[in-house]
Amino acid sequence: MAVEGGMKCVKFLLYVLLLAFCACAVGLIAVGVGAQLVLRQTIVQGATPGSLLPVVIIAVGAFLFLVAFVGCCGACKENYCLMVTFAIFLSLIMLVEVAVAIAGYVFRDKVMSEFNKDFRQQMQNYPKNNHTVSIVDRMQEDFKCCGAANYTDWESIPLMPKDRVPDSCCINVTQGCGISFKVKEIHEEGCVQKIGGWLRSNVLVVAAAALGIAFVEVLGIIFACCLVKSIRSGYEVM
């Protein structure tokens, strides 16, 4: 039995929300992949809260897309079981997103400390590993920084001459510019404060976005429950 009256409006609004959920799902997957690439480039390694967050975001995005598809089928066919399943799964996704938002806020400072530890470790490996050289050089050039706390950190690195910093520390990067450098010709600020602060702020943005999507999902749950109630009433009349 087809829904009638005001439920037609609810059904239409649910379709609109389902399209929004699909867009959010694709957005979450894109954000998760982007965050994973950024964390790899900034040398955050290991199964830490900061490094696991992108994986959770990607998983939530993929699951949200699947749930949106189930909801679309349920609304189109006005199927009671599919709509109940949709409402339950959407509620679970909302809870996970709220948990991700809380975790992002709680671990915002953890991201900074993890990056500080990993960056200093890679500085130790800089003279011995070409892959580390390319990653550290790219970060120092992109963020216009030098060393962990400041450029003097390179003085304590084994196998690095005392009067030398990587060429990527130079304001104008040229071959050999870091040899016998002048302080005014290099970036003095450390990378931990610059890049770590950037990572921290982006974690908070992701957390805020998760809360925003969760609010929209609450509307989806309400509309789904209204449609479920209408479908059930139609079955009872029959």
mmCIF file of C-alpha atoms in Angstrom:
data_model
loop_
_atom_site.group_PDB
_atom_site.id
_atom_site.type_symbol
_atom_site.label_atom_id
_atom_site.label_comp_id
_atom_site.label_asym_id
_atom_site.label_seq_id
_atom_site.Cartn_x
_atom_site.Cartn_y
_atom_site.Cartn_z
ATOM 1 C CA MET A 1 0.000 0.000 0.000
ATOM 2 C CA ALA A 2 1.521 3.340 -1.093
ATOM 3 C CA VAL A 3 2.010 6.106 1.444
ATOM 4 C CA GLU A 4 -0.351 9.047 1.193
ATOM 5 C CA GLY A 5 -0.723 12.650 2.301
ATOM 6 C CA GLY A 6 2.078 14.114 4.374
ATOM 7 C CA MET A 7 4.095 10.886 4.130
ATOM 8 C CA LYS A 8 4.684 11.596 0.428
ATOM 9 C CA CYS A 9 6.475 14.772 1.493
ATOM 10 C CA VAL A 10 8.476 12.829 4.106
ATOM 11 C CA LYS A 11 9.385 10.245 1.472
ATOM 12 C CA PHE A 12 10.580 12.982 -0.900
ATOM 13 C CA LEU A 13 12.664 14.625 1.842
ATOM 14 C CA LEU A 14 14.140 11.220 2.666
ATOM 15 C CA TYR A 15 15.213 10.834 -0.963
ATOM 16 C CA VAL A 16 16.920 14.236 -0.763
ATOM 17 C CA LEU A 17 18.717 13.200 2.440
ATOM 18 C CA LEU A 18 19.760 9.903 0.854
ATOM 19 C CA LEU A 19 21.403 11.812 -1.983
ATOM 20 C CA ALA A 20 23.114 13.983 0.626
ATOM 21 C CA PHE A 21 24.287 10.840 2.453
ATOM 22 C CA CYS A 22 25.796 9.474 -0.773
ATOM 23 C CA ALA A 23 27.643 12.767 -1.286
ATOM 24 C CA CYS A 24 28.811 12.723 2.351
ATOM 25 C CA ALA A 25 29.967 9.121 1.959
ATOM 26 C CA VAL A 26 32.074 9.985 -1.079
ATOM 27 C CA GLY A 27 33.378 13.045 0.796
ATOM 28 C CA LEU A 28 34.335 10.974 3.850
ATOM 29 C CA ILE A 29 36.186 8.449 1.704
ATOM 30 C CA ALA A 30 38.043 11.265 -0.080
ATOM 31 C CA VAL A 31 38.910 12.947 3.250
ATOM 32 C CA GLY A 32 40.070 9.630 4.713
ATOM 33 C CA VAL A 33 42.291 8.840 1.724
ATOM 34 C CA GLY A 34 43.670 12.382 1.728
ATOM 35 C CA ALA A 35 44.374 12.244 5.473
ATOM 36 C CA GLN A 36 46.116 8.879 5.079
ATOM 37 C CA LEU A 37 48.368 10.273 2.331
ATOM 38 C CA VAL A 38 49.159 13.370 4.392
ATOM 39 C CA LEU A 39 50.029 11.294 7.463
ATOM 40 C CA ARG A 40 52.327 9.101 5.390
ATOM 41 C CA GLN A 41 54.074 12.139 3.953
ATOM 42 C CA THR A 42 54.477 13.636 7.425
ATOM 43 C CA ILE A 43 55.951 10.374 8.751
ATOM 44 C CA VAL A 44 53.292 9.463 11.307
ATOM 45 C CA GLN A 45 53.831 5.721 11.609
ATOM 46 C CA GLY A 46 52.463 2.790 13.594
ATOM 47 C CA ALA A 47 49.032 1.854 14.927
ATOM 48 C CA THR A 48 48.460 5.051 16.884
ATOM 49 C CA PRO A 49 45.170 6.926 17.376
ATOM 50 C CA GLY A 50 46.259 9.577 14.896
ATOM 51 C CA SER A 51 47.196 7.102 12.164
ATOM 52 C CA LEU A 52 44.088 4.932 12.637
ATOM 53 C CA LEU A 53 41.662 7.854 12.329
ATOM 54 C CA PRO A 54 41.781 8.006 8.476
ATOM 55 C CA VAL A 55 41.066 4.259 8.276
ATOM 56 C CA VAL A 56 37.990 4.692 10.471
ATOM 57 C CA ILE A 57 36.813 7.627 8.317
ATOM 58 C CA ILE A 58 37.173 5.591 5.098
ATOM 59 C CA ALA A 59 35.309 2.630 6.638
ATOM 60 C CA VAL A 60 32.471 4.874 7.858
ATOM 61 C CA GLY A 61 32.208 6.500 4.428
ATOM 62 C CA ALA A 62 31.982 3.153 2.626
ATOM 63 C CA PHE A 63 29.420 1.818 5.090
ATOM 64 C CA LEU A 64 27.356 5.027 4.853
ATOM 65 C CA PHE A 65 27.201 4.661 1.070
ATOM 66 C CA LEU A 66 25.961 1.063 1.437
ATOM 67 C CA VAL A 67 23.374 2.071 4.037
ATOM 68 C CA ALA A 68 22.167 4.946 1.820
ATOM 69 C CA PHE A 69 21.637 2.430 -0.997
ATOM 70 C CA VAL A 70 19.606 0.191 1.343
ATOM 71 C CA GLY A 71 17.532 3.194 2.403
ATOM 72 C CA CYS A 72 16.899 4.173 -1.204
ATOM 73 C CA CYS A 73 15.680 0.665 -2.042
ATOM 74 C CA GLY A 74 13.509 0.581 1.085
ATOM 75 C CA ALA A 75 11.923 3.969 0.385
ATOM 76 C CA CYS A 76 11.342 3.167 -3.293
ATOM 77 C CA LYS A 77 9.685 -0.170 -2.575
ATOM 78 C CA GLU A 78 8.203 1.012 0.726
ATOM 79 C CA ASN A 79 9.641 -2.107 2.314
ATOM 80 C CA TYR A 80 9.239 -2.261 6.097
ATOM 81 C CA CYS A 81 12.272 -4.515 6.767
ATOM 82 C CA LEU A 82 14.642 -2.478 4.591
ATOM 83 C CA MET A 83 13.579 0.787 6.208
ATOM 84 C CA VAL A 84 14.029 -0.618 9.722
ATOM 85 C CA THR A 85 17.475 -1.929 8.723
ATOM 86 C CA PHE A 86 18.326 1.481 7.276
ATOM 87 C CA ALA A 87 17.276 3.307 10.448
ATOM 88 C CA ILE A 88 19.266 0.941 12.697
ATOM 89 C CA PHE A 89 22.449 1.081 10.625
ATOM 90 C CA LEU A 90 22.211 4.844 10.216
ATOM 91 C CA SER A 91 21.952 5.154 13.997
ATOM 92 C CA LEU A 92 25.115 3.045 14.377
ATOM 93 C CA ILE A 93 26.979 5.191 11.845
ATOM 94 C CA MET A 94 25.908 8.334 13.673
ATOM 95 C CA LEU A 95 27.255 6.954 16.955
ATOM 96 C CA VAL A 96 30.579 6.043 15.285
ATOM 97 C CA GLU A 97 30.880 9.538 13.793
ATOM 98 C CA VAL A 98 30.216 11.151 17.160
ATOM 99 C CA ALA A 99 32.888 8.855 18.650
ATOM 100 C CA VAL A 100 35.324 9.866 15.862
ATOM 101 C CA ALA A 101 34.611 13.546 16.555
ATOM 102 C CA ILE A 102 35.258 13.059 20.278
ATOM 103 C CA ALA A 103 38.435 11.045 19.563
ATOM 104 C CA GLY A 104 39.654 13.779 17.192
ATOM 105 C CA TYR A 105 39.190 16.390 19.906
ATOM 106 C CA VAL A 106 40.721 14.254 22.675
ATOM 107 C CA PHE A 107 43.765 13.202 20.631
ATOM 108 C CA ARG A 108 44.392 16.588 18.975
ATOM 109 C CA ASP A 109 47.480 17.124 21.142
ATOM 110 C CA LYS A 110 48.576 13.510 20.688
ATOM 111 C CA VAL A 111 48.992 14.197 16.967
ATOM 112 C CA MET A 112 51.566 16.902 17.773
ATOM 113 C CA SER A 113 53.576 14.676 20.135
ATOM 114 C CA GLU A 114 53.536 11.748 17.686
ATOM 115 C CA PHE A 115 54.752 13.932 14.873
ATOM 116 C CA ASN A 116 57.516 15.407 17.055
ATOM 117 C CA LYS A 117 58.786 11.925 17.935
ATOM 118 C CA ASP A 118 58.605 10.603 14.364
ATOM 119 C CA PHE A 119 60.184 13.693 12.803
ATOM 120 C CA ARG A 120 63.151 13.588 15.178
ATOM 121 C CA GLN A 121 63.596 9.879 14.419
ATOM 122 C CA GLN A 122 63.668 10.579 10.695
ATOM 123 C CA MET A 123 66.198 13.345 11.236
ATOM 124 C CA GLN A 124 68.484 10.726 12.774
ATOM 125 C CA ASN A 125 68.044 8.600 9.633
ATOM 126 C CA TYR A 126 68.499 11.510 7.237
ATOM 127 C CA PRO A 127 72.198 10.953 6.383
ATOM 128 C CA LYS A 128 71.664 7.193 5.904
ATOM 129 C CA ASN A 129 68.357 6.821 4.013
ATOM 130 C CA ASN A 130 67.579 8.358 0.603
ATOM 131 C CA HIS A 131 63.821 7.838 1.030
ATOM 132 C CA THR A 132 63.914 9.752 4.316
ATOM 133 C CA VAL A 133 65.918 12.513 2.622
ATOM 134 C CA SER A 134 63.216 13.049 -0.021
ATOM 135 C CA ILE A 135 60.379 13.116 2.547
ATOM 136 C CA VAL A 136 62.096 15.449 5.025
ATOM 137 C CA ASP A 137 63.305 17.759 2.247
ATOM 138 C CA ARG A 138 59.803 17.984 0.803
ATOM 139 C CA MET A 139 58.295 18.872 4.186
ATOM 140 C CA GLN A 140 60.945 21.501 4.945
ATOM 141 C CA GLU A 141 60.487 23.101 1.523
ATOM 142 C CA ASP A 142 56.667 23.004 1.544
ATOM 143 C CA PHE A 143 56.275 24.326 5.091
ATOM 144 C CA LYS A 144 59.332 26.619 4.998
ATOM 145 C CA CYS A 145 60.870 25.218 8.176
ATOM 146 C CA CYS A 146 64.126 23.642 9.328
ATOM 147 C CA GLY A 147 64.758 20.971 11.959
ATOM 148 C CA ALA A 148 62.339 19.847 14.666
ATOM 149 C CA ALA A 149 62.343 22.766 17.118
ATOM 150 C CA ASN A 150 64.653 24.974 14.962
ATOM 151 C CA TYR A 151 67.585 24.747 12.565
ATOM 152 C CA THR A 152 70.101 24.024 15.372
ATOM 153 C CA ASP A 153 68.655 20.509 15.758
ATOM 154 C CA TRP A 154 70.694 19.454 12.713
ATOM 155 C CA GLU A 155 73.927 20.058 14.680
ATOM 156 C CA SER A 156 73.221 17.003 16.857
ATOM 157 C CA ILE A 157 72.614 14.610 13.937
ATOM 158 C CA PRO A 158 75.392 12.013 13.471
ATOM 159 C CA LEU A 159 77.248 12.167 10.128
ATOM 160 C CA MET A 160 75.986 15.736 9.534
ATOM 161 C CA PRO A 161 78.750 18.387 9.503
ATOM 162 C CA LYS A 162 78.300 20.963 12.273
ATOM 163 C CA ASP A 163 78.245 23.908 9.896
ATOM 164 C CA ARG A 164 75.695 22.394 7.515
ATOM 165 C CA VAL A 165 71.903 21.992 7.202
ATOM 166 C CA PRO A 166 69.954 20.300 4.386
ATOM 167 C CA ASP A 167 69.594 22.464 1.297
ATOM 168 C CA SER A 168 65.819 22.304 1.799
ATOM 169 C CA CYS A 169 66.263 24.636 4.799
ATOM 170 C CA CYS A 170 67.365 27.470 2.549
ATOM 171 C CA ILE A 171 64.981 30.305 1.693
ATOM 172 C CA ASN A 172 66.192 30.066 -1.910
ATOM 173 C CA VAL A 173 66.945 26.381 -2.444
ATOM 174 C CA THR A 174 70.018 25.747 -4.581
ATOM 175 C CA GLN A 175 72.580 22.958 -4.727
ATOM 176 C CA GLY A 176 74.931 23.233 -1.725
ATOM 177 C CA CYS A 177 73.205 26.279 -0.196
ATOM 178 C CA GLY A 178 73.114 24.550 3.204
ATOM 179 C CA ILE A 179 76.933 24.320 3.402
ATOM 180 C CA SER A 180 78.493 27.003 5.629
ATOM 181 C CA PHE A 181 75.112 28.699 5.704
ATOM 182 C CA LYS A 182 74.186 32.109 7.065
ATOM 183 C CA VAL A 183 71.224 32.182 9.453
ATOM 184 C CA LYS A 184 69.481 34.933 7.489
ATOM 185 C CA GLU A 185 69.526 32.704 4.387
ATOM 186 C CA ILE A 186 67.633 29.760 5.948
ATOM 187 C CA HIS A 187 64.281 29.136 7.626
ATOM 188 C CA GLU A 188 64.879 29.308 11.372
ATOM 189 C CA GLU A 189 61.501 28.017 12.599
ATOM 190 C CA GLY A 190 61.157 24.286 13.368
ATOM 191 C CA CYS A 191 58.883 21.914 11.480
ATOM 192 C CA VAL A 192 57.178 20.358 14.510
ATOM 193 C CA GLN A 193 55.401 23.550 15.452
ATOM 194 C CA LYS A 194 54.429 24.388 11.863
ATOM 195 C CA ILE A 195 53.436 20.978 10.527
ATOM 196 C CA GLY A 196 52.197 19.602 13.859
ATOM 197 C CA GLY A 197 49.952 22.636 14.310
ATOM 198 C CA TRP A 198 48.638 22.187 10.780
ATOM 199 C CA LEU A 199 47.853 18.515 11.444
ATOM 200 C CA ARG A 200 46.183 19.390 14.758
ATOM 201 C CA SER A 201 43.913 22.001 13.172
ATOM 202 C CA ASN A 202 42.905 19.605 10.391
ATOM 203 C CA VAL A 203 41.998 16.895 12.908
ATOM 204 C CA LEU A 204 39.624 19.400 14.533
ATOM 205 C CA VAL A 205 38.116 20.242 11.126
ATOM 206 C CA VAL A 206 37.450 16.538 10.478
ATOM 207 C CA ALA A 207 35.875 16.208 13.931
ATOM 208 C CA ALA A 208 33.596 19.208 13.292
ATOM 209 C CA ALA A 209 32.599 17.798 9.879
ATOM 210 C CA ALA A 210 31.735 14.448 11.485
ATOM 211 C CA LEU A 211 29.434 16.193 13.970
ATOM 212 C CA GLY A 212 27.777 18.120 11.133
ATOM 213 C CA ILE A 213 27.109 14.949 9.148
ATOM 214 C CA ALA A 214 25.791 13.246 12.308
ATOM 215 C CA PHE A 215 23.225 16.045 12.718
ATOM 216 C CA VAL A 216 21.958 15.484 9.161
ATOM 217 C CA GLU A 217 21.776 11.758 9.875
ATOM 218 C CA VAL A 218 19.512 12.439 12.851
ATOM 219 C CA LEU A 219 17.023 13.955 10.383
ATOM 220 C CA GLY A 220 17.368 10.868 8.205
ATOM 221 C CA ILE A 221 16.608 8.609 11.160
ATOM 222 C CA ILE A 222 13.532 10.665 12.070
ATOM 223 C CA PHE A 223 12.174 10.602 8.501
ATOM 224 C CA ALA A 224 12.916 6.872 8.197
ATOM 225 C CA CYS A 225 11.051 6.136 11.432
ATOM 226 C CA CYS A 226 8.057 8.194 10.221
ATOM 227 C CA LEU A 227 8.012 6.254 6.955
ATOM 228 C CA VAL A 228 8.345 2.931 8.818
ATOM 229 C CA LYS A 229 5.379 3.874 10.992
ATOM 230 C CA SER A 230 3.324 4.796 7.922
ATOM 231 C CA ILE A 231 4.212 1.538 6.120
ATOM 232 C CA ARG A 232 3.329 -0.486 9.226
ATOM 233 C CA SER A 233 -0.013 1.301 9.535
ATOM 234 C CA GLY A 234 -0.708 0.460 5.894
ATOM 235 C CA TYR A 235 -0.013 -3.212 6.565
ATOM 236 C CA GLU A 236 -2.381 -3.201 9.568
ATOM 237 C CA VAL A 237 -5.184 -1.630 7.498
ATOM 238 C CA MET A 238 -4.737 -4.320 4.881
#
